[in-house]
């Protein structure tokens, strides 16, 4: 039997995924820094505000791509969701497409920016199917096996 994943499981999964995404980001940023060094680009340039913006966008892209690829995969879950034994489905319990995962995560990123991430998941604590804001708009569910 399938059950809807609750607020706390989703919060733990999100925290684990944030750690994973940050590790991926720092690894990529480190290699980008090495490439700048190899090509003789000054470290002062990296402190320029335009590079700060580029690295901020890079972080958002890594976060988004990680979630989209993992949630539309055969596992239907990010590593954080896998660790907490929850996964993403459409309203019929089927795997979501890459396009639906992409839309779901655009909604998640945009709504997180305006609500500091609080409202996005808090909604899940009060909806019948424990759907977060992005799940409602994307027509998805986060399920756990009992």
Short mmCIF file of N, CA and C in Angstrom, two decimals:
data_model
loop_
_atom_site.label_atom_id
_atom_site.label_comp_id
_atom_site.label_asym_id
_atom_site.label_seq_id
_atom_site.Cartn_x
_atom_site.Cartn_y
_atom_site.Cartn_z
N UNK A 1 0.83 -1.18 0.00
CA UNK A 1 0.00 0.00 0.00
C UNK A 1 0.88 1.25 0.00
N UNK A 2 0.45 2.28 -0.68
CA UNK A 2 1.20 3.52 -0.79
C UNK A 2 0.61 4.59 0.14
N UNK A 3 1.48 5.42 0.69
CA UNK A 3 1.07 6.49 1.57
C UNK A 3 1.77 7.78 1.15
N UNK A 4 1.15 8.89 1.44
CA UNK A 4 1.75 10.18 1.11
C UNK A 4 2.86 10.50 2.10
N UNK A 5 3.97 10.98 1.58
CA UNK A 5 5.10 11.35 2.43
C UNK A 5 4.75 12.61 3.22
N UNK A 6 5.06 12.60 4.49
CA UNK A 6 4.74 13.72 5.36
C UNK A 6 5.79 14.83 5.32
N UNK A 7 5.46 15.90 6.00
CA UNK A 7 6.29 17.10 6.04
C UNK A 7 7.71 16.80 6.51
N UNK A 8 7.85 16.06 7.61
CA UNK A 8 9.18 15.85 8.21
C UNK A 8 10.08 14.99 7.34
N UNK A 9 9.53 13.94 6.72
CA UNK A 9 10.34 13.12 5.80
C UNK A 9 10.81 13.96 4.63
N UNK A 10 9.92 14.79 4.12
CA UNK A 10 10.28 15.64 2.99
C UNK A 10 11.33 16.68 3.40
N UNK A 11 11.21 17.19 4.60
CA UNK A 11 12.19 18.18 5.09
C UNK A 11 13.57 17.55 5.24
N UNK A 12 13.64 16.35 5.78
CA UNK A 12 14.92 15.65 5.92
C UNK A 12 15.51 15.37 4.54
N UNK A 13 14.68 14.91 3.61
CA UNK A 13 15.16 14.65 2.24
C UNK A 13 15.69 15.93 1.60
N UNK A 14 14.98 17.03 1.79
CA UNK A 14 15.41 18.32 1.23
C UNK A 14 16.74 18.77 1.84
N UNK A 15 16.91 18.55 3.14
CA UNK A 15 18.18 18.92 3.79
C UNK A 15 19.33 18.07 3.24
N UNK A 16 19.11 16.78 3.09
CA UNK A 16 20.15 15.90 2.52
C UNK A 16 20.49 16.31 1.09
N UNK A 17 19.46 16.62 0.31
CA UNK A 17 19.69 17.03 -1.07
C UNK A 17 20.43 18.36 -1.14
N UNK A 18 20.15 19.26 -0.23
CA UNK A 18 20.88 20.54 -0.19
C UNK A 18 22.35 20.30 0.05
N UNK A 19 22.67 19.41 0.97
CA UNK A 19 24.08 19.08 1.25
C UNK A 19 24.74 18.49 0.00
N UNK A 20 24.05 17.58 -0.66
CA UNK A 20 24.59 16.94 -1.88
C UNK A 20 24.81 17.97 -2.98
N UNK A 21 23.84 18.84 -3.19
CA UNK A 21 23.96 19.87 -4.23
C UNK A 21 25.11 20.82 -3.91
N UNK A 22 25.25 21.19 -2.65
CA UNK A 22 26.36 22.08 -2.28
C UNK A 22 27.71 21.41 -2.50
N UNK A 23 27.81 20.13 -2.21
CA UNK A 23 29.06 19.40 -2.47
C UNK A 23 29.36 19.41 -3.97
N UNK A 24 28.34 19.11 -4.79
CA UNK A 24 28.52 19.13 -6.25
C UNK A 24 28.94 20.52 -6.72
N UNK A 25 28.32 21.54 -6.17
CA UNK A 25 28.63 22.93 -6.53
C UNK A 25 30.08 23.27 -6.20
N UNK A 26 30.51 22.94 -4.99
CA UNK A 26 31.87 23.28 -4.58
C UNK A 26 32.91 22.52 -5.40
N UNK A 27 32.62 21.28 -5.75
CA UNK A 27 33.53 20.52 -6.61
C UNK A 27 33.64 21.20 -7.97
N UNK A 28 32.50 21.54 -8.55
CA UNK A 28 32.51 22.20 -9.86
C UNK A 28 33.18 23.57 -9.78
N UNK A 29 32.89 24.34 -8.74
CA UNK A 29 33.51 25.66 -8.58
C UNK A 29 35.02 25.53 -8.40
N UNK A 30 35.47 24.50 -7.71
CA UNK A 30 36.91 24.24 -7.52
C UNK A 30 37.57 24.00 -8.88
N UNK A 31 36.95 23.14 -9.70
CA UNK A 31 37.52 22.85 -11.01
C UNK A 31 37.49 24.07 -11.94
N UNK A 32 36.45 24.87 -11.82
CA UNK A 32 36.40 26.11 -12.60
C UNK A 32 37.54 27.03 -12.16
N UNK A 33 37.77 27.11 -10.86
CA UNK A 33 38.88 27.91 -10.34
C UNK A 33 40.23 27.42 -10.84
N UNK A 34 40.40 26.11 -10.90
CA UNK A 34 41.64 25.53 -11.43
C UNK A 34 41.80 25.90 -12.90
N UNK A 35 40.70 25.81 -13.65
CA UNK A 35 40.76 26.17 -15.08
C UNK A 35 41.14 27.64 -15.25
N UNK A 36 40.60 28.50 -14.40
CA UNK A 36 40.98 29.91 -14.47
C UNK A 36 42.47 30.07 -14.22
N UNK A 37 42.99 29.32 -13.26
CA UNK A 37 44.43 29.37 -12.96
C UNK A 37 45.27 28.87 -14.12
N UNK A 38 44.83 27.79 -14.74
CA UNK A 38 45.57 27.22 -15.87
C UNK A 38 45.64 28.20 -17.03
N UNK A 39 44.53 28.92 -17.26
CA UNK A 39 44.49 29.86 -18.37
C UNK A 39 44.97 31.25 -17.99
N UNK A 40 45.48 31.40 -16.76
CA UNK A 40 46.09 32.66 -16.34
C UNK A 40 45.12 33.78 -16.06
N UNK A 41 43.88 33.44 -15.72
CA UNK A 41 42.90 34.47 -15.38
C UNK A 41 43.12 34.86 -13.92
N UNK A 42 43.18 36.13 -13.66
CA UNK A 42 43.48 36.67 -12.33
C UNK A 42 42.42 36.27 -11.31
N UNK A 43 42.86 35.98 -10.10
CA UNK A 43 41.95 35.67 -9.00
C UNK A 43 41.10 36.88 -8.64
N UNK A 44 41.61 38.09 -8.91
CA UNK A 44 40.83 39.30 -8.64
C UNK A 44 39.55 39.33 -9.47
N UNK A 45 39.63 38.77 -10.66
CA UNK A 45 38.47 38.73 -11.53
C UNK A 45 37.36 37.87 -10.92
N UNK A 46 37.74 36.82 -10.20
CA UNK A 46 36.75 35.94 -9.57
C UNK A 46 35.97 36.66 -8.47
N UNK A 47 36.53 37.71 -7.92
CA UNK A 47 35.84 38.47 -6.88
C UNK A 47 34.92 39.54 -7.45
N UNK A 48 34.93 39.71 -8.75
CA UNK A 48 34.06 40.66 -9.42
C UNK A 48 32.60 40.25 -9.23
N UNK A 49 31.70 41.22 -9.10
CA UNK A 49 30.28 40.92 -8.84
C UNK A 49 29.63 40.13 -9.98
N UNK A 50 30.11 40.31 -11.22
CA UNK A 50 29.53 39.54 -12.32
C UNK A 50 29.85 38.06 -12.16
N UNK A 51 31.03 37.73 -11.63
CA UNK A 51 31.36 36.32 -11.40
C UNK A 51 30.55 35.77 -10.23
N UNK A 52 30.30 36.60 -9.22
CA UNK A 52 29.45 36.17 -8.11
C UNK A 52 28.05 35.81 -8.62
N UNK A 53 27.55 36.64 -9.53
CA UNK A 53 26.24 36.36 -10.13
C UNK A 53 26.27 35.06 -10.91
N UNK A 54 27.31 34.87 -11.71
CA UNK A 54 27.44 33.65 -12.52
C UNK A 54 27.49 32.41 -11.62
N UNK A 55 28.26 32.48 -10.53
CA UNK A 55 28.34 31.34 -9.62
C UNK A 55 27.03 31.11 -8.88
N UNK A 56 26.28 32.17 -8.61
CA UNK A 56 24.95 32.02 -7.99
C UNK A 56 23.99 31.33 -8.95
N UNK A 57 24.02 31.73 -10.21
CA UNK A 57 23.18 31.09 -11.22
C UNK A 57 23.60 29.63 -11.38
N UNK A 58 24.89 29.38 -11.36
CA UNK A 58 25.41 28.02 -11.47
C UNK A 58 24.84 27.14 -10.35
N UNK A 59 24.78 27.67 -9.14
CA UNK A 59 24.24 26.91 -8.02
C UNK A 59 22.76 26.57 -8.27
N UNK A 60 21.98 27.52 -8.73
CA UNK A 60 20.57 27.27 -9.01
C UNK A 60 20.41 26.23 -10.11
N UNK A 61 21.23 26.32 -11.15
CA UNK A 61 21.16 25.37 -12.26
C UNK A 61 21.51 23.96 -11.79
N UNK A 62 22.55 23.83 -10.98
CA UNK A 62 22.93 22.51 -10.45
C UNK A 62 21.80 21.93 -9.61
N UNK A 63 21.23 22.76 -8.72
CA UNK A 63 20.11 22.33 -7.88
C UNK A 63 18.95 21.84 -8.74
N UNK A 64 18.58 22.66 -9.73
CA UNK A 64 17.44 22.34 -10.59
C UNK A 64 17.71 21.06 -11.39
N UNK A 65 18.86 20.99 -12.03
CA UNK A 65 19.18 19.84 -12.88
C UNK A 65 19.28 18.55 -12.07
N UNK A 66 19.89 18.62 -10.91
CA UNK A 66 19.99 17.45 -10.02
C UNK A 66 18.59 16.89 -9.73
N UNK A 67 17.67 17.77 -9.33
CA UNK A 67 16.32 17.33 -8.99
C UNK A 67 15.56 16.81 -10.21
N UNK A 68 15.66 17.51 -11.32
CA UNK A 68 14.92 17.11 -12.52
C UNK A 68 15.38 15.74 -13.01
N UNK A 69 16.69 15.57 -13.13
CA UNK A 69 17.22 14.30 -13.64
C UNK A 69 16.88 13.15 -12.69
N UNK A 70 17.07 13.36 -11.41
CA UNK A 70 16.83 12.28 -10.45
C UNK A 70 15.34 11.93 -10.31
N UNK A 71 14.48 12.94 -10.27
CA UNK A 71 13.05 12.69 -10.06
C UNK A 71 12.37 12.10 -11.30
N UNK A 72 12.93 12.33 -12.48
CA UNK A 72 12.35 11.74 -13.69
C UNK A 72 13.04 10.43 -14.06
N UNK A 73 14.00 9.99 -13.26
CA UNK A 73 14.72 8.73 -13.52
C UNK A 73 13.86 7.54 -13.08
N UNK A 74 14.37 6.36 -13.31
CA UNK A 74 13.67 5.13 -12.91
C UNK A 74 13.48 5.06 -11.39
N UNK A 75 14.38 5.66 -10.63
CA UNK A 75 14.27 5.67 -9.16
C UNK A 75 13.20 6.65 -8.68
N UNK A 76 12.86 7.64 -9.49
CA UNK A 76 11.85 8.65 -9.18
C UNK A 76 12.18 9.46 -7.93
N UNK A 77 13.45 9.56 -7.60
CA UNK A 77 13.80 10.22 -6.36
C UNK A 77 15.24 10.72 -6.38
N UNK A 78 15.46 11.83 -5.71
CA UNK A 78 16.81 12.31 -5.48
C UNK A 78 17.47 11.40 -4.46
N UNK A 79 18.75 11.60 -4.22
CA UNK A 79 19.45 10.77 -3.22
C UNK A 79 18.86 10.99 -1.82
N UNK A 80 18.48 12.23 -1.52
CA UNK A 80 17.84 12.51 -0.23
C UNK A 80 16.51 11.81 -0.09
N UNK A 81 15.73 11.80 -1.16
CA UNK A 81 14.44 11.10 -1.12
C UNK A 81 14.67 9.59 -1.02
N UNK A 82 15.67 9.08 -1.74
CA UNK A 82 15.96 7.65 -1.65
C UNK A 82 16.35 7.26 -0.22
N UNK A 83 17.13 8.11 0.43
CA UNK A 83 17.56 7.82 1.81
C UNK A 83 16.38 7.79 2.77
N UNK A 84 15.35 8.59 2.50
CA UNK A 84 14.17 8.62 3.36
C UNK A 84 13.03 7.74 2.83
N UNK A 85 13.33 7.01 1.75
CA UNK A 85 12.38 6.06 1.17
C UNK A 85 11.08 6.71 0.69
N UNK A 86 11.24 7.85 0.00
CA UNK A 86 10.10 8.51 -0.61
C UNK A 86 10.43 8.75 -2.09
N UNK A 87 9.40 8.95 -2.91
CA UNK A 87 9.63 9.17 -4.33
C UNK A 87 8.49 9.99 -4.93
N UNK A 88 8.74 10.54 -6.12
CA UNK A 88 7.80 11.43 -6.79
C UNK A 88 7.03 10.67 -7.87
N UNK A 89 5.71 10.89 -7.90
CA UNK A 89 4.87 10.27 -8.93
C UNK A 89 3.91 11.32 -9.49
N UNK A 90 3.24 10.95 -10.59
CA UNK A 90 2.14 11.78 -11.04
C UNK A 90 0.92 11.42 -10.17
N UNK A 91 -0.22 11.98 -10.47
CA UNK A 91 -1.41 11.75 -9.64
C UNK A 91 -1.92 10.31 -9.72
N UNK A 92 -1.44 9.55 -10.72
CA UNK A 92 -1.85 8.15 -10.87
C UNK A 92 -0.79 7.18 -10.35
N UNK A 93 0.25 7.70 -9.71
CA UNK A 93 1.30 6.84 -9.17
C UNK A 93 2.36 6.43 -10.17
N UNK A 94 2.35 7.04 -11.33
CA UNK A 94 3.33 6.71 -12.38
C UNK A 94 4.52 7.66 -12.34
N UNK A 95 5.61 7.22 -12.94
CA UNK A 95 6.82 8.03 -13.04
C UNK A 95 6.53 9.31 -13.81
N UNK A 96 7.13 10.42 -13.37
CA UNK A 96 6.91 11.69 -14.07
C UNK A 96 7.94 11.85 -15.19
N UNK A 97 7.55 12.59 -16.21
CA UNK A 97 8.44 12.84 -17.35
C UNK A 97 9.49 13.88 -16.97
N UNK A 98 10.51 13.98 -17.80
CA UNK A 98 11.53 15.00 -17.62
C UNK A 98 10.89 16.38 -17.66
N UNK A 99 9.96 16.59 -18.60
CA UNK A 99 9.29 17.89 -18.73
C UNK A 99 8.49 18.24 -17.48
N UNK A 100 7.77 17.28 -16.93
CA UNK A 100 6.99 17.55 -15.70
C UNK A 100 7.93 17.81 -14.53
N UNK A 101 9.00 17.04 -14.44
CA UNK A 101 9.98 17.27 -13.37
C UNK A 101 10.61 18.66 -13.52
N UNK A 102 10.87 19.06 -14.76
CA UNK A 102 11.45 20.38 -15.02
C UNK A 102 10.50 21.47 -14.57
N UNK A 103 9.24 21.36 -14.94
CA UNK A 103 8.25 22.36 -14.52
C UNK A 103 8.05 22.38 -13.03
N UNK A 104 7.98 21.20 -12.43
CA UNK A 104 7.81 21.09 -10.98
C UNK A 104 8.94 21.81 -10.25
N UNK A 105 10.14 21.64 -10.74
CA UNK A 105 11.29 22.22 -10.06
C UNK A 105 11.49 23.70 -10.39
N UNK A 106 11.01 24.16 -11.53
CA UNK A 106 11.00 25.61 -11.79
C UNK A 106 10.07 26.27 -10.78
N UNK A 107 8.89 25.68 -10.59
CA UNK A 107 7.94 26.21 -9.62
C UNK A 107 8.55 26.20 -8.22
N UNK A 108 9.25 25.12 -7.88
CA UNK A 108 9.87 25.02 -6.55
C UNK A 108 10.93 26.11 -6.36
N UNK A 109 11.80 26.30 -7.35
CA UNK A 109 12.86 27.30 -7.24
C UNK A 109 12.27 28.70 -7.15
N UNK A 110 11.34 29.02 -8.04
CA UNK A 110 10.75 30.37 -8.05
C UNK A 110 9.99 30.65 -6.76
N UNK A 111 9.15 29.70 -6.33
CA UNK A 111 8.38 29.94 -5.11
C UNK A 111 9.28 29.98 -3.89
N UNK A 112 10.39 29.25 -3.91
CA UNK A 112 11.35 29.29 -2.80
C UNK A 112 12.00 30.67 -2.69
N UNK A 113 12.27 31.27 -3.83
CA UNK A 113 12.90 32.60 -3.82
C UNK A 113 12.00 33.64 -3.17
N UNK A 114 10.69 33.51 -3.37
CA UNK A 114 9.75 34.50 -2.83
C UNK A 114 9.30 34.20 -1.41
N UNK A 115 9.46 32.96 -0.96
CA UNK A 115 9.00 32.59 0.39
C UNK A 115 10.13 32.06 1.26
N UNK A 116 11.35 32.20 0.80
CA UNK A 116 12.53 31.71 1.53
C UNK A 116 12.44 30.21 1.80
N UNK A 117 11.70 29.50 0.95
CA UNK A 117 11.61 28.04 1.05
C UNK A 117 10.64 27.54 2.10
N UNK A 118 10.11 28.44 2.91
CA UNK A 118 9.25 28.02 4.02
C UNK A 118 7.87 27.59 3.53
N UNK A 119 7.21 28.46 2.79
CA UNK A 119 5.86 28.17 2.34
C UNK A 119 5.81 26.97 1.41
N UNK A 120 6.86 26.78 0.63
CA UNK A 120 6.91 25.70 -0.34
C UNK A 120 6.60 24.36 0.32
N UNK A 121 7.25 24.08 1.42
CA UNK A 121 7.06 22.79 2.08
C UNK A 121 6.01 22.83 3.18
N UNK A 122 5.80 23.98 3.79
CA UNK A 122 4.83 24.09 4.87
C UNK A 122 3.42 23.75 4.39
N UNK A 123 3.13 24.07 3.15
CA UNK A 123 1.83 23.75 2.57
C UNK A 123 1.57 22.24 2.66
N UNK A 124 2.61 21.44 2.51
CA UNK A 124 2.47 19.97 2.55
C UNK A 124 1.94 19.48 3.89
N UNK A 125 2.18 20.22 4.94
CA UNK A 125 1.70 19.81 6.26
C UNK A 125 0.19 19.96 6.40
N UNK A 126 -0.43 20.73 5.51
CA UNK A 126 -1.85 21.05 5.66
C UNK A 126 -2.74 20.59 4.51
N UNK A 127 -2.18 19.95 3.50
CA UNK A 127 -3.01 19.48 2.38
C UNK A 127 -3.36 18.01 2.56
N UNK A 128 -4.46 17.62 1.99
CA UNK A 128 -4.97 16.26 2.15
C UNK A 128 -3.97 15.19 1.71
N UNK A 129 -3.27 15.44 0.60
CA UNK A 129 -2.32 14.46 0.06
C UNK A 129 -0.88 14.85 0.36
N UNK A 130 -0.70 15.72 1.34
CA UNK A 130 0.63 16.21 1.74
C UNK A 130 1.41 16.80 0.56
N UNK A 131 0.70 17.49 -0.31
CA UNK A 131 1.34 18.10 -1.47
C UNK A 131 1.91 19.47 -1.12
N UNK A 132 3.16 19.68 -1.52
CA UNK A 132 3.76 21.00 -1.39
C UNK A 132 3.23 21.87 -2.53
N UNK A 133 3.53 23.15 -2.47
CA UNK A 133 3.03 24.09 -3.47
C UNK A 133 3.38 23.65 -4.90
N UNK A 134 4.63 23.23 -5.11
CA UNK A 134 5.05 22.82 -6.45
C UNK A 134 4.37 21.53 -6.89
N UNK A 135 4.02 20.66 -5.95
CA UNK A 135 3.30 19.42 -6.29
C UNK A 135 1.88 19.74 -6.76
N UNK A 136 1.24 20.68 -6.10
CA UNK A 136 -0.12 21.06 -6.48
C UNK A 136 -0.14 21.58 -7.91
N UNK A 137 0.77 22.51 -8.22
CA UNK A 137 0.80 23.10 -9.56
C UNK A 137 1.25 22.11 -10.63
N UNK A 138 2.15 21.18 -10.28
CA UNK A 138 2.67 20.23 -11.27
C UNK A 138 1.85 18.95 -11.36
N UNK A 139 0.89 18.77 -10.46
CA UNK A 139 0.10 17.55 -10.47
C UNK A 139 0.90 16.33 -10.08
N UNK A 140 1.72 16.47 -9.02
CA UNK A 140 2.55 15.37 -8.57
C UNK A 140 2.30 15.05 -7.10
N UNK A 141 2.74 13.89 -6.71
CA UNK A 141 2.66 13.44 -5.32
C UNK A 141 4.03 12.95 -4.88
N UNK A 142 4.29 13.03 -3.60
CA UNK A 142 5.49 12.39 -3.04
C UNK A 142 4.97 11.28 -2.14
N UNK A 143 5.39 10.05 -2.47
CA UNK A 143 4.84 8.84 -1.87
C UNK A 143 5.90 8.14 -1.03
N UNK A 144 5.44 7.47 0.01
CA UNK A 144 6.32 6.59 0.78
C UNK A 144 5.68 5.21 0.83
N UNK A 145 6.48 4.18 0.89
CA UNK A 145 5.95 2.84 1.07
C UNK A 145 5.87 2.55 2.55
N UNK A 146 4.80 1.91 2.95
CA UNK A 146 4.67 1.59 4.39
C UNK A 146 5.27 0.24 4.65
#
